[in-house]
């Protein structure tokens, strides 16, 4: 009888531990929105040359030609655009998601509206918080970066990239929302394509930008909750209706 | 007959000139919102000591005691809080509006929703754009400031102050909205009281903050349009209903 009681206790403990682990990964808030806890990753190395080349080509409407290989590539072949690492990988757009999941262990979440809960906001710059978001038949990459654009004054930059082409990205609008302490800040824009470079989006400041003091006002116990919503662009919806 | 025709022409010219002048001051947009063109004013001198004293006392729930006079003042007597000038004026809260209008020539606009169109955004920092806004039985002061918090990197700061006490300010929520180039940025907060100091609100970064690059994305031909809306706070409305 004692053996069975102990076994039952052990099973209960395991269930409790599993629940705690699950709760830390994904929590359903009171409003029913999916909350994803995102831990920070220190940026190891940026590769501005790769990004600069990719950006110039996409601005001209041409996809990255990968000069370093000196060969004509399939335009749907992209280098690893994970902003954290200077990763030598390159592959088709269709396999970028599995590469990011498997090699860089970036989580993917489902749902039109989620809450991105970035932990340890007080860590020194440079630090990134990254997650993938699957929605409306596409995958998006949300990047929150703490970076010192002006020495000694770290800022937070948040943007969303579509894992797709720039013309596909034009079909969507993303919204990032901070809401705490009787203050609300909303940023809405068209996502950039992953073929463009997150580094240049951030250096251009074409994203949600937060000073440290504002980030502290919006954060709770060192964590910053960002509400994310993705919709199809009104312009394109109207065109589709016509 | 020729004389009458010339007279009629002159009257028409005058009406046209008057209309042009009116259009430059206040324009009704297609959406029917009142658009107010606000010209910049170079900051002449900041008076941080006055502001610091005012802020400490309001933080402690006490109104500024004006130590420099060494006399007990009426708590409703405030120094001139116009952020542009170190003005020696002080007076009752009730006469702050007329002082700001008459001495500092700050315009006052009526309406729950207006558009603040700040011109000449490219002028060097420090520069301020200021307007008063009469709404819901109170007067508010909107301040847009271009300032170099980090040397060589000017930023834009926008905030709204109630010409009233901090407890009156708690009854309201203001919203500032930028909308251009498929991007939208919204800031919502409780206005601060004019008894607090606009300089400290800006140095704390507890306001809408724009980098120069983002300000350029939202501006059109050197002018930045900020949509302003003021509502009564939901918390207080709910309390009133109970």
XYZ file of C-alpha atoms in Angstrom:
484
model
C 0.000 0.000 0.000
C 2.901 2.336 0.958
C 4.572 1.500 -2.407
C 1.460 2.502 -4.347
C 1.099 5.746 -2.315
C 4.767 6.611 -3.059
C 4.297 5.795 -6.768
C 1.190 8.026 -6.890
C 3.145 10.818 -5.142
C 5.988 10.532 -7.670
C 3.519 10.674 -10.591
C 1.872 13.777 -9.063
C 5.318 15.419 -8.691
C 6.126 14.668 -12.334
C 2.790 16.116 -13.479
C 3.442 19.229 -11.364
C 6.972 19.672 -12.799
C 5.666 19.196 -16.345
C 2.938 21.782 -15.685
C 5.486 24.265 -14.294
C 7.690 23.781 -17.389
C 4.695 24.224 -19.705
C 3.597 27.321 -17.787
C 7.059 28.867 -18.227
C 6.968 28.207 -21.960
C 3.394 29.149 -22.824
C 0.806 30.689 -20.551
C -2.783 31.489 -21.363
C -3.577 34.864 -19.876
C -6.919 35.802 -18.328
C -7.972 37.370 -21.640
C -7.423 34.051 -23.404
C -4.436 35.361 -25.376
C -1.452 33.105 -25.871
C 1.490 34.418 -23.850
C 4.898 33.207 -24.902
C 7.833 33.630 -22.526
C 10.905 34.501 -24.587
C 14.326 34.274 -22.992
C 17.117 36.539 -24.211
C 20.036 35.474 -26.343
C 23.256 37.457 -26.324
C 24.189 38.476 -29.848
C 27.317 36.565 -30.734
C 28.336 38.312 -33.888
C 26.708 40.549 -36.446
C 27.548 40.167 -40.120
C 26.861 43.625 -41.592
C 28.486 42.880 -44.945
C 26.100 40.008 -45.625
C 23.146 42.158 -44.631
C 24.296 45.203 -46.592
C 24.634 43.118 -49.764
C 21.235 41.513 -49.241
C 19.586 44.888 -48.627
C 21.011 46.627 -51.685
C 19.811 43.818 -53.912
C 16.303 43.670 -52.432
C 15.993 47.482 -52.644
C 16.707 47.173 -56.355
C 14.046 44.502 -56.605
C 16.646 41.789 -57.134
C 17.171 38.995 -54.651
C 20.600 38.471 -53.053
C 23.048 37.167 -55.673
C 25.582 35.791 -53.126
C 28.701 37.239 -54.713
C 30.889 35.241 -52.388
C 29.904 32.060 -54.267
C 30.286 33.679 -57.685
C 27.512 31.501 -59.099
C 23.964 32.211 -60.312
C 21.650 31.058 -57.546
C 17.942 30.367 -57.412
C 16.396 33.726 -56.313
C 14.394 31.861 -53.661
C 17.636 30.715 -52.007
C 18.435 32.951 -49.039
C 21.270 33.030 -46.529
C 20.388 32.343 -42.896
C 18.822 35.627 -41.836
C 18.632 34.739 -38.167
C 19.899 38.002 -36.730
C 21.749 36.365 -33.871
C 24.474 34.535 -35.638
C 26.718 34.885 -38.659
C 25.524 31.483 -39.833
C 27.027 30.024 -43.016
C 23.763 28.255 -43.908
C 21.768 29.186 -46.975
C 18.673 27.589 -48.451
C 15.267 28.026 -50.061
C 12.716 30.309 -48.388
C 10.561 27.196 -47.756
C 13.184 25.657 -45.461
C 14.161 28.802 -43.539
C 11.579 28.022 -40.829
C 12.879 24.498 -40.202
C 16.473 25.806 -40.188
C 15.601 28.499 -37.604
C 13.742 25.953 -35.465
C 16.304 23.185 -35.639
C 19.618 25.044 -35.712
C 18.781 28.178 -33.730
C 16.028 26.588 -31.598
C 13.612 29.479 -32.175
C 10.093 28.676 -30.995
C 7.110 28.989 -33.330
C 3.680 30.077 -32.119
C 0.258 29.802 -33.765
C -2.534 32.387 -33.586
C -3.523 35.802 -34.927
C -2.900 37.547 -31.603
C -0.193 36.569 -29.131
C 1.697 38.171 -26.258
C 5.486 38.124 -26.498
C 6.891 38.242 -22.950
C 10.579 39.131 -23.096
C 12.410 38.308 -19.854
C 15.565 39.802 -18.303
C 15.239 43.215 -19.939
C 18.013 44.509 -17.693
C 20.713 42.374 -19.348
C 23.398 44.500 -21.024
C 23.243 45.269 -24.760
C 23.553 43.721 -27.287
C 20.794 41.214 -26.515
C 18.043 39.783 -28.744
C 14.693 38.173 -28.063
C 13.356 36.212 -31.038
C 10.282 34.172 -31.832
C 8.508 32.878 -34.929
C 4.821 33.469 -35.361
C 2.660 31.372 -37.679
C -0.449 33.208 -38.829
C -2.675 33.696 -41.934
C -0.829 30.924 -43.762
C 2.605 32.533 -43.324
C 5.458 32.570 -40.841
C 6.770 35.784 -39.292
C 9.896 36.457 -37.237
C 9.596 38.893 -34.323
C 12.875 40.434 -33.222
C 13.300 42.561 -30.097
C 16.825 43.926 -29.796
C 18.562 45.854 -27.031
C 21.339 47.840 -28.660
C 23.529 50.849 -27.915
C 23.063 53.117 -30.920
C 24.516 55.934 -28.833
C 27.293 54.706 -26.538
C 26.142 54.230 -22.969
C 22.452 54.671 -23.921
C 20.892 51.298 -24.777
C 17.559 51.324 -26.597
C 15.027 48.624 -27.484
C 14.024 48.033 -31.106
C 11.169 45.716 -32.096
C 10.237 44.684 -35.632
C 8.500 41.907 -37.525
C 9.824 40.224 -40.670
C 7.870 37.955 -43.022
C 9.564 34.703 -43.949
C 8.649 35.375 -47.566
C 9.275 37.830 -50.396
C 8.848 41.647 -50.138
C 5.730 41.488 -52.376
C 4.182 38.886 -50.035
C 5.086 41.087 -47.040
C 3.142 44.002 -48.579
C -0.077 42.009 -48.032
C 0.188 42.241 -44.241
C 0.124 44.744 -41.404
C 1.562 43.925 -37.996
C 0.825 45.680 -34.720
C 2.986 45.759 -31.603
C 1.336 47.035 -28.437
C 2.656 47.876 -24.984
C 0.121 48.551 -22.240
C 0.983 49.186 -18.594
C 0.889 51.841 -15.871
C -1.907 53.799 -17.611
C 0.266 54.160 -20.706
C -0.211 52.561 -24.096
C 2.128 52.556 -27.085
C 1.118 51.040 -30.432
C 3.215 50.591 -33.567
C 1.632 49.462 -36.840
C 3.520 48.872 -40.071
C 3.946 46.564 -43.025
C 6.354 43.748 -42.105
C 9.669 43.662 -43.933
C 10.711 40.578 -45.863
C 13.317 38.316 -44.312
C 15.260 38.901 -47.565
C 15.918 42.404 -46.230
C 18.160 42.749 -43.213
C 16.933 43.211 -39.651
C 20.147 45.130 -38.833
C 19.385 47.825 -41.395
C 15.705 48.058 -40.326
C 16.955 48.728 -36.798
C 19.754 51.118 -37.791
C 17.218 53.055 -39.928
C 14.973 53.232 -36.822
C 11.998 52.083 -38.941
C 10.506 50.026 -36.109
C 9.162 50.376 -32.583
C 11.860 52.201 -30.596
C 11.908 52.415 -26.796
C 14.278 54.315 -24.552
C 15.371 52.424 -21.422
C 13.193 54.636 -19.195
C 10.079 53.951 -21.301
C 10.900 50.217 -21.438
C 11.083 50.236 -17.636
C 7.691 51.951 -17.369
C 6.179 49.210 -19.539
C 8.029 46.275 -17.976
C 7.000 44.304 -14.929
C 9.668 42.728 -12.771
C 12.236 42.832 -15.595
C 9.865 41.395 -18.230
C 8.326 43.295 -21.128
C 4.993 42.092 -22.564
C 4.406 43.014 -26.216
C 1.006 42.256 -27.725
C 1.331 41.165 -31.366
C -1.406 41.096 -33.984
C -1.137 40.442 -37.718
C -3.817 41.302 -40.262
C -4.039 41.434 -44.034
C -3.478 44.972 -45.329
C -6.619 47.011 -45.973
C -5.325 48.255 -49.328
C -4.872 44.718 -50.566
C -8.165 43.589 -49.059
C -9.922 46.451 -50.869
C -8.192 45.549 -54.121
C -9.280 41.945 -53.697
C -12.885 43.070 -53.181
C -12.871 45.141 -56.383
C -18.517 101.043 -64.184
C -14.761 100.452 -64.410
C -14.402 101.893 -60.899
C -16.966 99.412 -59.506
C -15.286 96.493 -61.292
C -11.908 97.493 -59.801
C -13.444 97.853 -56.347
C -15.054 94.411 -56.651
C -11.684 92.970 -57.777
C -9.916 94.544 -54.801
C -12.541 93.134 -52.397
C -12.133 89.688 -53.979
C -8.322 89.954 -53.558
C -8.745 90.893 -49.908
C -11.116 87.956 -49.321
C -8.626 85.636 -51.025
C -5.715 86.943 -48.901
C -7.797 86.625 -45.747
C -8.719 83.061 -46.746
C -5.057 82.178 -47.399
C -4.086 83.556 -43.997
C -6.921 81.651 -42.315
C -5.950 78.471 -44.169
C -2.377 78.794 -42.903
C -3.607 79.159 -39.345
C -6.416 76.633 -39.221
C -7.396 74.187 -41.912
C -10.289 71.803 -41.961
C -9.027 68.545 -43.397
C -11.042 66.227 -45.645
C -11.968 64.161 -42.585
C -13.464 67.242 -40.943
C -10.799 67.373 -38.235
C -9.446 70.741 -37.180
C -5.848 71.079 -38.337
C -3.744 73.682 -36.575
C -0.484 74.810 -38.136
C 2.048 75.341 -35.344
C 5.246 77.235 -36.076
C 8.373 76.444 -34.079
C 9.854 78.611 -31.375
C 13.515 78.348 -30.473
C 13.936 77.681 -26.786
C 15.499 80.776 -25.310
C 16.404 79.570 -21.881
C 15.428 76.662 -19.676
C 15.038 77.160 -15.951
C 15.768 73.732 -14.454
C 15.975 74.971 -10.853
C 12.431 76.354 -10.950
C 11.175 73.133 -12.492
C 13.104 70.886 -10.101
C 11.639 72.711 -7.108
C 8.137 72.523 -8.566
C 8.513 68.811 -9.305
C 9.784 67.816 -5.852
C 6.895 69.617 -4.192
C 4.230 68.161 -6.496
C 5.717 64.661 -6.068
C 5.270 65.085 -2.322
C 1.692 66.178 -2.909
C 2.533 69.760 -1.957
C 2.318 72.590 -4.426
C 5.370 74.779 -5.135
C 6.180 76.885 -2.080
C 8.384 79.413 -3.960
C 11.257 79.460 -1.498
C 12.765 82.438 -3.274
C 9.948 84.585 -1.917
C 10.147 83.076 1.564
C 6.427 83.632 2.035
C 3.464 81.269 2.331
C 1.650 81.367 -0.996
C -1.781 80.282 -2.072
C -1.291 76.667 -3.304
C -3.208 77.539 -6.461
C -0.597 80.163 -7.375
C 1.848 78.753 -9.910
C 4.894 80.158 -11.671
C 4.701 80.550 -15.450
C 5.152 76.993 -16.657
C 5.436 77.888 -20.304
C 8.407 75.686 -21.200
C 9.916 78.176 -23.620
C 10.912 80.977 -21.357
C 12.291 81.562 -17.907
C 9.414 83.900 -17.231
C 9.237 85.694 -13.854
C 5.415 85.670 -13.903
C 3.416 83.735 -11.336
C -0.310 83.625 -10.762
C -3.391 81.559 -10.008
C -4.098 78.450 -12.099
C -7.224 80.202 -13.408
C -5.180 82.941 -15.094
C -2.403 80.730 -16.537
C -4.313 80.387 -19.836
C -4.698 84.126 -20.329
C -1.018 84.648 -19.405
C 0.109 82.025 -21.945
C -2.147 83.558 -24.633
C -1.294 87.179 -23.982
C 2.361 87.075 -23.002
C 3.598 84.031 -24.940
C 1.029 84.283 -27.761
C 0.187 80.582 -27.620
C -2.892 79.733 -29.678
C -5.858 77.936 -28.126
C -7.967 75.436 -30.071
C -11.397 73.989 -29.332
C -12.518 70.421 -30.032
C -12.116 66.871 -28.758
C -9.965 65.788 -31.712
C -7.539 68.070 -33.509
C -4.484 67.715 -35.725
C -1.324 69.512 -34.585
C 0.769 70.269 -37.669
C 4.294 71.194 -36.581
C 6.251 72.957 -39.333
C 10.010 73.210 -39.972
C 10.927 69.939 -38.261
C 14.423 70.238 -39.677
C 15.331 73.276 -37.570
C 18.206 72.547 -35.175
C 17.530 71.541 -31.546
C 16.453 72.915 -29.112
C 13.131 73.895 -30.672
C 9.592 73.748 -29.275
C 6.143 73.647 -30.843
C 3.397 74.587 -28.385
C -0.361 74.914 -28.479
C -3.223 75.027 -26.010
C -6.217 72.771 -26.446
C -9.594 73.478 -24.857
C -11.647 70.332 -24.387
C -14.065 68.692 -21.906
C -14.225 71.861 -19.835
C -10.453 72.082 -19.338
C -7.399 73.522 -21.054
C -4.419 71.405 -22.023
C -0.945 72.381 -23.232
C 0.636 70.271 -25.969
C 4.417 70.498 -26.145
C 6.518 69.007 -28.944
C 10.229 69.463 -28.300
C 13.272 68.725 -30.433
C 16.182 68.172 -28.065
C 19.617 66.566 -28.075
C 19.520 64.164 -25.138
C 22.572 62.479 -26.635
C 24.941 64.990 -28.261
C 24.605 65.095 -32.020
C 21.440 62.946 -31.977
C 18.328 65.133 -31.728
C 15.071 63.446 -30.763
C 11.450 64.622 -30.691
C 9.432 64.455 -27.466
C 5.681 65.102 -27.330
C 3.556 65.366 -24.204
C 0.334 66.895 -22.956
C -0.104 68.807 -19.699
C -3.388 69.771 -18.028
C -3.668 73.376 -16.901
C -5.022 72.129 -13.592
C -4.035 70.071 -10.547
C -2.549 66.518 -10.653
C -5.813 65.078 -9.271
C -7.781 66.784 -12.069
C -5.256 65.458 -14.606
C -5.944 61.879 -13.413
C -9.467 62.175 -14.855
C -8.224 62.328 -18.441
C -6.425 60.271 -21.063
C -4.760 61.852 -24.059
C -3.770 60.168 -27.295
C -1.147 61.300 -29.784
C -1.191 59.581 -33.167
C 1.158 59.672 -36.145
C -0.020 58.067 -39.369
C 1.876 58.127 -42.652
C 3.707 55.902 -45.149
C 1.832 52.754 -44.029
C 3.086 53.273 -40.483
C 1.103 54.261 -37.412
C 2.373 55.181 -33.958
C 0.000 55.831 -31.050
C 0.818 57.012 -27.538
C -1.841 57.067 -24.824
C -1.303 58.285 -21.274
C -2.710 60.340 -18.439
C -1.740 64.000 -18.920
C 0.594 65.509 -16.339
C -0.430 68.598 -14.427
C 1.125 71.908 -15.426
C 2.261 72.090 -11.768
C 4.771 69.377 -12.675
C 7.582 70.296 -15.030
C 7.608 69.535 -18.751
C 11.436 69.389 -18.662
C 11.403 66.478 -16.203
C 8.645 64.637 -18.124
C 10.882 64.840 -21.202
C 14.122 63.959 -19.404
C 12.332 60.943 -17.844
C 11.277 59.959 -21.386
C 7.700 59.434 -20.119
C 6.162 60.741 -23.350
C 6.027 60.022 -27.069
C 9.650 59.801 -28.226
C 10.710 59.853 -31.880
C 14.151 59.422 -33.364
C 14.957 61.778 -36.241
C 14.677 58.950 -38.779
C 11.198 57.973 -37.540
C 10.128 61.638 -37.446
C 11.222 61.953 -41.077
C 9.179 58.864 -42.035
C 6.092 60.447 -40.468
C 6.677 63.993 -41.715
C 5.623 65.452 -45.045
C 7.688 68.226 -46.588
C 9.231 69.145 -43.228
C 5.914 69.149 -41.333
C 4.783 66.591 -38.784
C 1.040 66.019 -38.273
C 0.093 64.714 -34.815
C -3.526 63.697 -34.223
C -4.628 64.603 -30.697
C -7.636 63.233 -28.826
C -8.609 63.700 -25.196
C -11.106 61.543 -23.335
C -12.136 61.084 -19.725
C -10.332 58.140 -18.112
C -12.204 54.841 -18.117
C -11.347 54.160 -14.445
C -12.908 57.427 -13.377
C -15.887 56.976 -15.704
C -16.473 53.508 -14.193
C -16.202 54.953 -10.677
C -18.689 57.652 -11.590
C -21.126 55.033 -12.850
C -20.914 53.039 -9.617
